[in-house]
Each structure stands twice: as C-alpha cells, then as structure tokens.
PDB file of C-alpha atoms and ligand atoms in Angstrom:
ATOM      1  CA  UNK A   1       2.955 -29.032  24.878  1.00 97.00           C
ATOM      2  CA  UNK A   2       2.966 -25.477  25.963  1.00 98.00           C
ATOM      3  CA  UNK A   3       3.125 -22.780  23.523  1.00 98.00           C
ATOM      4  CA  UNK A   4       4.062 -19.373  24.844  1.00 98.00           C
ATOM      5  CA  UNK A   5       3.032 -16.044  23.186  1.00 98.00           C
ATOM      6  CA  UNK A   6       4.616 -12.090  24.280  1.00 98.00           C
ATOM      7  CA  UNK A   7       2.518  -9.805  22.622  1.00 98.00           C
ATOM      8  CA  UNK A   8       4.132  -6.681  22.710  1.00 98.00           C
ATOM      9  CA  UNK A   9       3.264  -3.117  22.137  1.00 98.00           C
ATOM     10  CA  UNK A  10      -0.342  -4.885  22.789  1.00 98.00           C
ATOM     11  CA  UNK A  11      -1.829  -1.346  23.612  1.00 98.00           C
ATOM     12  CA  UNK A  12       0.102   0.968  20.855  1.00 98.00           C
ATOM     13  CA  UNK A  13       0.807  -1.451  17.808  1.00 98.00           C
ATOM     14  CA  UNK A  14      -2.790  -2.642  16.490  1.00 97.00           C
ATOM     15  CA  UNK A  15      -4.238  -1.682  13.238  1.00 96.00           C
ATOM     16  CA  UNK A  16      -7.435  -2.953  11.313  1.00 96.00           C
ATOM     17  CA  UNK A  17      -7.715  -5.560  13.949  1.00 96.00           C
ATOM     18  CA  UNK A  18      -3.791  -7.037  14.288  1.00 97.00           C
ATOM     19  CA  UNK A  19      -5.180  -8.175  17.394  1.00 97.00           C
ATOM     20  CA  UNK A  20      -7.480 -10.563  16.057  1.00 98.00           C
ATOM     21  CA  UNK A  21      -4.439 -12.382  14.957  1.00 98.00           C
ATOM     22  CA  UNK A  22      -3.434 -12.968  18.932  1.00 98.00           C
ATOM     23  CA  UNK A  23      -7.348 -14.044  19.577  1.00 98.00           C
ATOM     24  CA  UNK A  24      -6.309 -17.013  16.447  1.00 98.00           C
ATOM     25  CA  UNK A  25      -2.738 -18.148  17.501  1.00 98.00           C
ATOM     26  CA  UNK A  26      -4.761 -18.859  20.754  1.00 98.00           C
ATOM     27  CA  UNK A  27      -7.846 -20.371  19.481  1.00 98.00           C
ATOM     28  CA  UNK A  28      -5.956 -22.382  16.606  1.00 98.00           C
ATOM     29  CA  UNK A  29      -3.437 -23.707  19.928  1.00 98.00           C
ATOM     30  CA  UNK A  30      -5.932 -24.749  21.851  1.00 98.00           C
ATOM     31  CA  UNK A  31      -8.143 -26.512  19.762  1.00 98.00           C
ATOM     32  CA  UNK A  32      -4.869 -28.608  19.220  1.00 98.00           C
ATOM     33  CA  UNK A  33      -4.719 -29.229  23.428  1.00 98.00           C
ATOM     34  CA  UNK A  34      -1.712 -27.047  23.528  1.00 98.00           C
ATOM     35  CA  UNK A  35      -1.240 -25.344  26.667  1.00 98.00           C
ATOM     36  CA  UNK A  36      -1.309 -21.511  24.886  1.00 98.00           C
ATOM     37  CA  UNK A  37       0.429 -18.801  27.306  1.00 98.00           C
ATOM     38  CA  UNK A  38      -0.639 -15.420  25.914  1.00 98.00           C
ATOM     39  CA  UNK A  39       1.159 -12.294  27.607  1.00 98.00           C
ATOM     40  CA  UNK A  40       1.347  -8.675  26.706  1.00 98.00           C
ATOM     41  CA  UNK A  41       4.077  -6.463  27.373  1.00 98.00           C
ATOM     42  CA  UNK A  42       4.345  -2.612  26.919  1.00 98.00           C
ATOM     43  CA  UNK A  43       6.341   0.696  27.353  1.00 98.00           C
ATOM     44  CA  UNK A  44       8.990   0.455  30.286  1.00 97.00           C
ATOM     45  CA  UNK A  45       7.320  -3.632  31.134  1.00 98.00           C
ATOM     46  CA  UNK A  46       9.996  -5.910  32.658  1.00 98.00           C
ATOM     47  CA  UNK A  47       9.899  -9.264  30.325  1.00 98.00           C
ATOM     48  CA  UNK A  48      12.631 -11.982  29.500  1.00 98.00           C
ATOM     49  CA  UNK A  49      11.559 -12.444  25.494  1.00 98.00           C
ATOM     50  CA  UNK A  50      13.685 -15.187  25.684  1.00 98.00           C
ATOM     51  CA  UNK A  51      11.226 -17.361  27.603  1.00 98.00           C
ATOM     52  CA  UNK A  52       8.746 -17.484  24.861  1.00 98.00           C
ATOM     53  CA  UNK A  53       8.244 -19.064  21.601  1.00 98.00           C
ATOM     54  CA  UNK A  54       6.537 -15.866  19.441  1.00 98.00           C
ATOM     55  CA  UNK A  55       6.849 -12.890  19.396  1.00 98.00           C
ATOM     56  CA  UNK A  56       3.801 -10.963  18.042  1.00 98.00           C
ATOM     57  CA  UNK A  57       3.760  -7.342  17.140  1.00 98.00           C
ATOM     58  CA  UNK A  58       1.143  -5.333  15.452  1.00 98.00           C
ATOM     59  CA  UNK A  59       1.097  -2.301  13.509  1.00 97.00           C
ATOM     60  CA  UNK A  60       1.373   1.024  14.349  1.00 96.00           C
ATOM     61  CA  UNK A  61       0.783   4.671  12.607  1.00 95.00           C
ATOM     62  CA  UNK A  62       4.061   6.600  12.802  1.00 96.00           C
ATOM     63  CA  UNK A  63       2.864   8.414  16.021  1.00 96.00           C
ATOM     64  CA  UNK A  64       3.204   5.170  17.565  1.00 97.00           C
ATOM     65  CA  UNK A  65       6.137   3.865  16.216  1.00 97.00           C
ATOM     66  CA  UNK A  66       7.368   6.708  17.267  1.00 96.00           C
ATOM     67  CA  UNK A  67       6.434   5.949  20.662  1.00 97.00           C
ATOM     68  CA  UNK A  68       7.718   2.766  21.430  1.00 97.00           C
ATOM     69  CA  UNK A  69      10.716   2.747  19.160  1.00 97.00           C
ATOM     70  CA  UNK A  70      13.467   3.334  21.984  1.00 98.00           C
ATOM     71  CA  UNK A  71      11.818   1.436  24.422  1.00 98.00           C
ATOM     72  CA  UNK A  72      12.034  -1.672  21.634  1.00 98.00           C
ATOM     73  CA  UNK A  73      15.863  -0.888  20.616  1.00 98.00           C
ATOM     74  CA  UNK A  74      16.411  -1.101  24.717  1.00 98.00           C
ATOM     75  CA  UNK A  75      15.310  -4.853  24.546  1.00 98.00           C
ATOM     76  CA  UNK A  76      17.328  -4.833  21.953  1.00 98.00           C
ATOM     77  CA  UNK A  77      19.594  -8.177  23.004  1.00 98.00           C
ATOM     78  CA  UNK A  78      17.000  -9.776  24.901  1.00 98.00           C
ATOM     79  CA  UNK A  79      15.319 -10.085  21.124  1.00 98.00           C
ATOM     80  CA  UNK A  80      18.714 -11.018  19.775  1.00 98.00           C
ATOM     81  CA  UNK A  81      18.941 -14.061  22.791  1.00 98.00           C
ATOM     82  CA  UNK A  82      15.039 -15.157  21.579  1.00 98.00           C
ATOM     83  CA  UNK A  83      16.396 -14.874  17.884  1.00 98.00           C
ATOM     84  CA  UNK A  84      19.562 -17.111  18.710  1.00 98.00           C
ATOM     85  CA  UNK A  85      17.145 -19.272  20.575  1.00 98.00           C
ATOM     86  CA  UNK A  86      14.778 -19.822  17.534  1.00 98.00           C
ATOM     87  CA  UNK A  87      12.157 -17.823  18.928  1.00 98.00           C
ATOM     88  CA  UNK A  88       9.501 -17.066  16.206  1.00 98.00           C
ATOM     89  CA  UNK A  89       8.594 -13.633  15.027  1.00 98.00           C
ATOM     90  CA  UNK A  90       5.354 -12.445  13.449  1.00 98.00           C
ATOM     91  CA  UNK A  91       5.319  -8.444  12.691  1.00 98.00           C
ATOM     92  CA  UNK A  92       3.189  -6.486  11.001  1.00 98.00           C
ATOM     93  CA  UNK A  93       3.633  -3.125   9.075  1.00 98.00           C
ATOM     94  CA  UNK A  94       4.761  -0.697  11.479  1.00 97.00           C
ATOM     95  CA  UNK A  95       6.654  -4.074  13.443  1.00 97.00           C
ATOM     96  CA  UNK A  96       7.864  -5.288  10.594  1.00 98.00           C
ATOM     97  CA  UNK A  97       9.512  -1.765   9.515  1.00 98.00           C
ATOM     98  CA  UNK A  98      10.875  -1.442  13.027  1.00 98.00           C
ATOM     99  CA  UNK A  99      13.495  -4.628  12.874  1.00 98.00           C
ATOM    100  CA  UNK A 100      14.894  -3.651   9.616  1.00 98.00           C
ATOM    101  CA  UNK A 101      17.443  -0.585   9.112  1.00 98.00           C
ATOM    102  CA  UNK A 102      15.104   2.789   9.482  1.00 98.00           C
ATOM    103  CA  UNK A 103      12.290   4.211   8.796  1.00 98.00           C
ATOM    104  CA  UNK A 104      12.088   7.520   7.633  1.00 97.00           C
ATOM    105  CA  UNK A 105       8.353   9.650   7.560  1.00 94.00           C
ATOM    106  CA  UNK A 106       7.254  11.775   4.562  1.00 90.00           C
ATOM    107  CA  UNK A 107       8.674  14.889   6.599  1.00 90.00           C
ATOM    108  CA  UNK A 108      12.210  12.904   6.746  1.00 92.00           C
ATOM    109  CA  UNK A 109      12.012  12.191  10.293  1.00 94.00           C
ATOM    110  CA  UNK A 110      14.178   9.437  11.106  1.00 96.00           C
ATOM    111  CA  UNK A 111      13.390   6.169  13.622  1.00 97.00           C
ATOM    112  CA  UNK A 112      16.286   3.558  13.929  1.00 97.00           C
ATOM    113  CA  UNK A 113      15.187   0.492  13.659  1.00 98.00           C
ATOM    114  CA  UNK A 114      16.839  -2.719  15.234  1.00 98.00           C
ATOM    115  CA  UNK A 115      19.143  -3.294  12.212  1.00 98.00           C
ATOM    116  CA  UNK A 116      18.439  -6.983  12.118  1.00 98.00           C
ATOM    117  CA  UNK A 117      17.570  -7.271   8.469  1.00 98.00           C
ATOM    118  CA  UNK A 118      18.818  -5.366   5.627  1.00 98.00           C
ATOM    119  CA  UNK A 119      15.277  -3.926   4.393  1.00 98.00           C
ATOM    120  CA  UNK A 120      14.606  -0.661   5.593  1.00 98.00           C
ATOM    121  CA  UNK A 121      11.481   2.011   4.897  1.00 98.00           C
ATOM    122  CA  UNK A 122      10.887   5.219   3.824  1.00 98.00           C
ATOM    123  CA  UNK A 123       7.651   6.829   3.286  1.00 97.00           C
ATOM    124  CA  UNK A 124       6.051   7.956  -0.190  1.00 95.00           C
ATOM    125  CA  UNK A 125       4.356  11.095  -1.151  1.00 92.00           C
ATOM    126  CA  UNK A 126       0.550  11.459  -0.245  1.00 88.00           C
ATOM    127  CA  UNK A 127       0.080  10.415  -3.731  1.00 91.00           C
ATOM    128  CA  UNK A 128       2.125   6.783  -3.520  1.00 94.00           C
ATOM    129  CA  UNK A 129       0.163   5.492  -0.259  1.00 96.00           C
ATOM    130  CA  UNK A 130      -0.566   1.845  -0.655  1.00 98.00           C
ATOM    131  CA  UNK A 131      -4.325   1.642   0.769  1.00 97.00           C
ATOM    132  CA  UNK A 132      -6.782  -1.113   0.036  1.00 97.00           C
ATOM    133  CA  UNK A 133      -7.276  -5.124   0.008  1.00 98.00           C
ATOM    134  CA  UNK A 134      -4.125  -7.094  -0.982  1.00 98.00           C
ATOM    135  CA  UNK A 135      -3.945 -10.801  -2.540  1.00 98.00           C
ATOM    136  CA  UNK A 136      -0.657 -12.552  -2.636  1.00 98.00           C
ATOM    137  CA  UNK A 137       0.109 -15.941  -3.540  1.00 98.00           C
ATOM    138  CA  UNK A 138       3.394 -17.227  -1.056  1.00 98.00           C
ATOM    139  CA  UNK A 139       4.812 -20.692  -0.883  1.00 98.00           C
ATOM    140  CA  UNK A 140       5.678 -21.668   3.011  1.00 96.00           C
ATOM    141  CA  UNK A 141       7.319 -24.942   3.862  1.00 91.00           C
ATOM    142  CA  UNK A 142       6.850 -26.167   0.817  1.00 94.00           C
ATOM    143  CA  UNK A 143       3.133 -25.246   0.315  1.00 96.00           C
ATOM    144  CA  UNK A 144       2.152 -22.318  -2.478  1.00 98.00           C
ATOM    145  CA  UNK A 145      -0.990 -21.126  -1.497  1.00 98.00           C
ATOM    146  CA  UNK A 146      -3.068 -17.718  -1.980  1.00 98.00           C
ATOM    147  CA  UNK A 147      -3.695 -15.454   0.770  1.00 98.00           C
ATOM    148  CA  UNK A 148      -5.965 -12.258   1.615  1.00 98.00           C
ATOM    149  CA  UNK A 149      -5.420  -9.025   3.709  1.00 98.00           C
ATOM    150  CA  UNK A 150      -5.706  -5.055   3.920  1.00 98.00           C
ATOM    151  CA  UNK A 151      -2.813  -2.380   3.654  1.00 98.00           C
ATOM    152  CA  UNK A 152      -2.428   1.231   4.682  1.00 97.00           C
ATOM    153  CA  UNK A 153       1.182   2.654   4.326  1.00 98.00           C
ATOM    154  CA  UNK A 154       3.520   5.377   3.107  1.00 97.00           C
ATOM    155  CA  UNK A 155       6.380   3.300   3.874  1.00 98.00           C
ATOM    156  CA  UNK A 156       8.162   1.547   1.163  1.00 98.00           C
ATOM    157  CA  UNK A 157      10.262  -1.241   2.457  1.00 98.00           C
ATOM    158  CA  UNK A 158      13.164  -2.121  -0.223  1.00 98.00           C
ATOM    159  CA  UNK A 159      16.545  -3.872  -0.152  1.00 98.00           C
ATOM    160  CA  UNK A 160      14.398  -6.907   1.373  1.00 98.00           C
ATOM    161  CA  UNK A 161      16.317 -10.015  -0.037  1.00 97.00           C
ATOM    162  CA  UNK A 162      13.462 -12.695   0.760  1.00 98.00           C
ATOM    163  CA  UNK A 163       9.962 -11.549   0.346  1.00 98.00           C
ATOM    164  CA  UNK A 164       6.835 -13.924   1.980  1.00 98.00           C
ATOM    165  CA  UNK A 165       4.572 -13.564  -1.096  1.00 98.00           C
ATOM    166  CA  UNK A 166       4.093 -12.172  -4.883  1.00 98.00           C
ATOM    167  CA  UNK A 167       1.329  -9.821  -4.942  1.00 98.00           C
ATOM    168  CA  UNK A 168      -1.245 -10.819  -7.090  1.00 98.00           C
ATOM    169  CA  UNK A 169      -3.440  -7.432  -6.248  1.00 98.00           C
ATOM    170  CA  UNK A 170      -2.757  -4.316  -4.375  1.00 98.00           C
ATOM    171  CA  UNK A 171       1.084  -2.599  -3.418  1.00 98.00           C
ATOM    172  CA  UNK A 172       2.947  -5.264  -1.323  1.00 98.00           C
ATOM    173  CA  UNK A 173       6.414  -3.470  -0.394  1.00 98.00           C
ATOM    174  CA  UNK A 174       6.288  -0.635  -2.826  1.00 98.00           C
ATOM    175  CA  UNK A 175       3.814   1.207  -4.214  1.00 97.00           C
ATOM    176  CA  UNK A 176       2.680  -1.660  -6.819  1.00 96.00           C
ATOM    177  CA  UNK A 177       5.467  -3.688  -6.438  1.00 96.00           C
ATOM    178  CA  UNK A 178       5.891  -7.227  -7.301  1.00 97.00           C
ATOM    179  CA  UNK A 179       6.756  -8.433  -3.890  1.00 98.00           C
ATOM    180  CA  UNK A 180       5.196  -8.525  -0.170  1.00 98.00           C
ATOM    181  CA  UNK A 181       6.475  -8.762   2.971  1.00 98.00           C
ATOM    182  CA  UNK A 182       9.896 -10.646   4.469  1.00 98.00           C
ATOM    183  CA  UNK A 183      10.139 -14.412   4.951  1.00 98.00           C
ATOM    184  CA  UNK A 184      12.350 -16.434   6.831  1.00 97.00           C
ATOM    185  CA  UNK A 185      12.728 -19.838   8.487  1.00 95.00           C
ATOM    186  CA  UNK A 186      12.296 -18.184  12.542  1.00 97.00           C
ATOM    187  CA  UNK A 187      10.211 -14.557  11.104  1.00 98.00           C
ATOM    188  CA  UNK A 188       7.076 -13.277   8.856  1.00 98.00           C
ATOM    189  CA  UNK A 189       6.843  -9.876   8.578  1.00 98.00           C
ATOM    190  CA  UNK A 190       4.301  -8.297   6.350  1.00 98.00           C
ATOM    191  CA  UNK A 191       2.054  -4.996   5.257  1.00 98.00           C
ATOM    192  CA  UNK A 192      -0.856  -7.653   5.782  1.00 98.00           C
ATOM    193  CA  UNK A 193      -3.300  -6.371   8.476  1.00 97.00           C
ATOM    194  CA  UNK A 194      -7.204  -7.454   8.227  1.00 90.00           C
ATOM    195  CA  UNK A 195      -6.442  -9.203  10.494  1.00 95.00           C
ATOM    196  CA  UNK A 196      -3.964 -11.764   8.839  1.00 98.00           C
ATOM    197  CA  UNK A 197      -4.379 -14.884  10.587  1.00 98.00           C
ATOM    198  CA  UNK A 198      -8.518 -15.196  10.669  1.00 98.00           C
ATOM    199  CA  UNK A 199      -8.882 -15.683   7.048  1.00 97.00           C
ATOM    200  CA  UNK A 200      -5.548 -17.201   5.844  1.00 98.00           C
ATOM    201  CA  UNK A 201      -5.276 -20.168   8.610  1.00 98.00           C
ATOM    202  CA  UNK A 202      -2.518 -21.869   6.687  1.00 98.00           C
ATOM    203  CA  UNK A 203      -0.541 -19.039   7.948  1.00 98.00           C
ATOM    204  CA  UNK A 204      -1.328 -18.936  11.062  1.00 98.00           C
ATOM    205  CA  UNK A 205      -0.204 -23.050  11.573  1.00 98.00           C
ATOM    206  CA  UNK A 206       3.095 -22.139   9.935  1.00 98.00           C
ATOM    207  CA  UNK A 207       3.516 -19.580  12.490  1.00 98.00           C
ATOM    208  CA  UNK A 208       2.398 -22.332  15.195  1.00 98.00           C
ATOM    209  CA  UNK A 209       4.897 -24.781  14.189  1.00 98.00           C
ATOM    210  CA  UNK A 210       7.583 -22.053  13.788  1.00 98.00           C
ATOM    211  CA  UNK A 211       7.272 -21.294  17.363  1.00 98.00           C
ATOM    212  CA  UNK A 212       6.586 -25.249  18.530  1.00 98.00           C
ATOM    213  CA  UNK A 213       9.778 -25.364  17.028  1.00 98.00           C
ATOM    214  CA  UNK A 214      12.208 -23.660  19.645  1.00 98.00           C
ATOM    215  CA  UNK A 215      10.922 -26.439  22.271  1.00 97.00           C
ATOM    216  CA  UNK A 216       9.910 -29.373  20.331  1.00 98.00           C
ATOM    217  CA  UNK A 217      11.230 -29.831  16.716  1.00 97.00           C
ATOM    218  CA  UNK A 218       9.198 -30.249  14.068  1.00 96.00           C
ATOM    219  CA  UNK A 219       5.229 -30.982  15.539  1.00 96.00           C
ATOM    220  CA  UNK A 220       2.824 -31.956  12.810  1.00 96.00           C
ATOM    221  CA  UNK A 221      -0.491 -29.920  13.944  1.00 97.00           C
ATOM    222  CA  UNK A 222      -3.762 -31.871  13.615  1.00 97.00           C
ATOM    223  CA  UNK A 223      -6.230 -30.529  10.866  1.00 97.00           C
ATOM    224  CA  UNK A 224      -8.731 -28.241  12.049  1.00 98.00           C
ATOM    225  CA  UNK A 225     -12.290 -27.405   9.816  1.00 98.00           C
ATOM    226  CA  UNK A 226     -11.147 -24.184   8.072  1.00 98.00           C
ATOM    227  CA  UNK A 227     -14.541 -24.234   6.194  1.00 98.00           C
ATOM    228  CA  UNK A 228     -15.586 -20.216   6.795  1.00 97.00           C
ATOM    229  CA  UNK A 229     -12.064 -18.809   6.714  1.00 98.00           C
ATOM    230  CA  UNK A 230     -11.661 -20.262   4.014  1.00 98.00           C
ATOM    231  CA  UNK A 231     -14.757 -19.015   2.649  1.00 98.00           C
ATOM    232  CA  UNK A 232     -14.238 -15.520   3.940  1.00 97.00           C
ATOM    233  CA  UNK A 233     -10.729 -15.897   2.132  1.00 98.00           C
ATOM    234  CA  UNK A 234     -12.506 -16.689  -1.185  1.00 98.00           C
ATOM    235  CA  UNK A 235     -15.026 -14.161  -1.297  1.00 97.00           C
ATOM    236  CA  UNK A 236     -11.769 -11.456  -1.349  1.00 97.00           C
ATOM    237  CA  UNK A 237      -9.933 -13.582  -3.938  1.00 98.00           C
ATOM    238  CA  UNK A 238     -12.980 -13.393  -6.083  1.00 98.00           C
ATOM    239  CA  UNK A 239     -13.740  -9.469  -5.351  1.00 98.00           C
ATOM    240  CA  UNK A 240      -9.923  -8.901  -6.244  1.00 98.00           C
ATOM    241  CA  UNK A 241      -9.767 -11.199  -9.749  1.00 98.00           C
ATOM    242  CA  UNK A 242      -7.653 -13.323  -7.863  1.00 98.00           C
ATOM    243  CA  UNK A 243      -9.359 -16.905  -7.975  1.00 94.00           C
TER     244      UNK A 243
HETATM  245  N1  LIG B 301       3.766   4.347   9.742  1.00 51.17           N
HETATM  246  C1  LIG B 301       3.963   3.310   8.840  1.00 51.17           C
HETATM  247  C2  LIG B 301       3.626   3.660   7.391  1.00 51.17           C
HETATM  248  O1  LIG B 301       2.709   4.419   7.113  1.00 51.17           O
HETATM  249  C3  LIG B 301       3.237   2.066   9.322  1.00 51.17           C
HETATM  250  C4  LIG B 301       1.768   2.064   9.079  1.00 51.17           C
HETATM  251  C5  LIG B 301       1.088   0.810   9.532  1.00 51.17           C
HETATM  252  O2  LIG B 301       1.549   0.121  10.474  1.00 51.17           O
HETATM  253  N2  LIG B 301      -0.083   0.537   8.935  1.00 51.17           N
HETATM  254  O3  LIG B 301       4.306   3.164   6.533  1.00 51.17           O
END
C-alpha cells in the first residue's frame, strides 16, 4: 500500500520540532511495509494536493503566517478537491489557525484564513500567552487516551464546535481553557507542537489510518513496540500531575 505525504510550508511552518512529526508518519509507515511518499511543497510550488493522502502543516510565528497565507488561500480549491476526496489533514498552531475564519495579531492585523471551519483566532495581550507543556486526555476512534506536547501562542481559537482533547494541564484553545485543538473524522488540528507525533504514537496511527483511508478503507495497522515513547510520554504526564 502506498501512503502519500505533501508537506507543505516545509521551510516556513515548523516550530519546536513540527518536523519531527513528518520524520514519524514516515518511520511509523514504513515499519508497517507501506510504500511512504514524503514531498514538500512551498511558496509559488506547482502541486496537485489532490494526489495525496495527508496533508501536513506545521506551525508558524505570525511573520510566517503572514508569509505564506495568500499563497495557501490560492490553492485554495485544490485543498477543497483533497477535502472532498477524504484527504487527511494534520495542522498545527499557526496551520491549524490558517483553515478556520481569521486570525487577527495583538496589533489587529488581519490574515484570512481558508474559511473551512467555523473557529477562528485572535491574539491575547502579552499577558494571556499560552507558553509551556500541555497534557490532554482525547478519545479518537473510540480510544480515550492521554497525550503530551508544548504550546506557544497569543492566538485564541474559539467558536470551535469539536475540540480533539480536554486539557488536563496547560491553555489548550484559550488562555486556560477547557478544550484543545479541532477534531474531525478527515482533520486534527491542534496548539500541540513538541513535536506531537514522537511521544503520543497513538496519534500518529490515527492519522495513518485517516489517510490509508482515501485509498483503502479502513486498514488495521500492525502493532509496533511503543516502549520509549511511551516512556518519554510518561515522564511529562508525571512532571505535569497528570498520571
Ligand atoms: N502566530 C500564532 C500565535 O501566536 C501561531 C504561533 C504558533 O504557530 N506557535 O497564535
């Protein structure tokens, strides 16, 4: 089975190591003898999104979003064709902000996002950052489980009508708010850099079989030894009360 990856924005969008996320969609395909396909694609790149099965983008400060916004709203329905097409999505902070309504800086600067949720952002005083490690507990396909990360924003994300996790330590949306995040069946969009996949693998094979998905139904992946990530994961959980 092949499983084909665009990462995009792989130059401008990465924070706290977003890219170690690509390095584990790979590694976690492959050890599962799926043919992985990872491609980047940046500012002004010809790409058909449509061809592939995720779409991965990472964060970005707001000089960056900044950056790449109109080139992003120009692909605009090649990402609504994927989307139609049951492409999956993973996005993270800056991303995720990007395919809701707006989002508007602490000087009120305004960047349009794709409008394809109804969340949008706007950024909180100096005072109302959300900075540090995050614990959430989420329930995917049926599974509630606890998982770990690290947050830096201003932007707080509201009107966001199904939410991946409840935080269980740190900000999440808001500035401590109860939720994190936006779930749904095809996307995962979340504040959650640290990377996210290395040390919460459970995610990462929901994201695997979302994107196995647009080609081959439901695949059941083959257990892999998650024996250090999930240590790694624990040792956070315990520093944050969480366990
Ligand atoms: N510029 C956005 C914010 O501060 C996104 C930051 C990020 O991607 N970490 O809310």
């Amino acid at each position: 089975m092949d499983l084909k990856i665009l990462w995009m924005y792989h130059d401008l969008m990465d924070l706290y190591g977003d890219k170690g996320n690509a390095e584990v969609l790979r590694g976690r395909g492959q050890k599962r003898n799926l043919n992985v396909q990872l491609d980047t694609c940046t500012l002004g790149q010809q790409v058909n999104i449509d061809d592939y099965d995720l779409f991965f983008m990472g964060g970005g400060a707001d000089k960056e979003q900044n950056l790449i916004y109109e080139d992003l709203l120009s692909r605009k329905d090649n990402i609504k064709e994927a989307m139609d097409h049951k492409t999956a999505f993973l996005l993270i902070c800056g991303g995720y902000q990007l395919f809701g309504q707006y989002y508007k800086d602490q000087d009120g600067g305004m960047i349009k996002g794709l409008g394809f949720f109804d969340y949008y952002t706007e950024a909180s005083d100096r005072d109302h950052r959300c900075i540090g490690n995050i614990a959430v507990e989420t329930t995917i396909d049926g599974k509630t489980f606890k998982a770990v990360g690290f947050e830096n924003h201003g932007g707080q994300t509201k009107n966001v009508r199904t939410p991946f996790a409840k935080v269980l330590s740190g900000h999440g949306n808001m500035y401590k708010s109860e939720y994190e995040g936006f779930l749904t069946d095809q996307v995962l969009a979340t504040y959650m850099h640290g990377p996210l996949l290395p040390k919460n693998p459970q995610i990462a094979d929901a994201i695997i079989k979302r994107a196995l998905r647009k080609r081959y139904g439901e695949v059941e992946l083959a257990p892999l030894d998650d024996t250090l990530e999930d240590k790694a994961r624990e040792v956070m959980l315990k520093r944050l009360k969480c366990d």
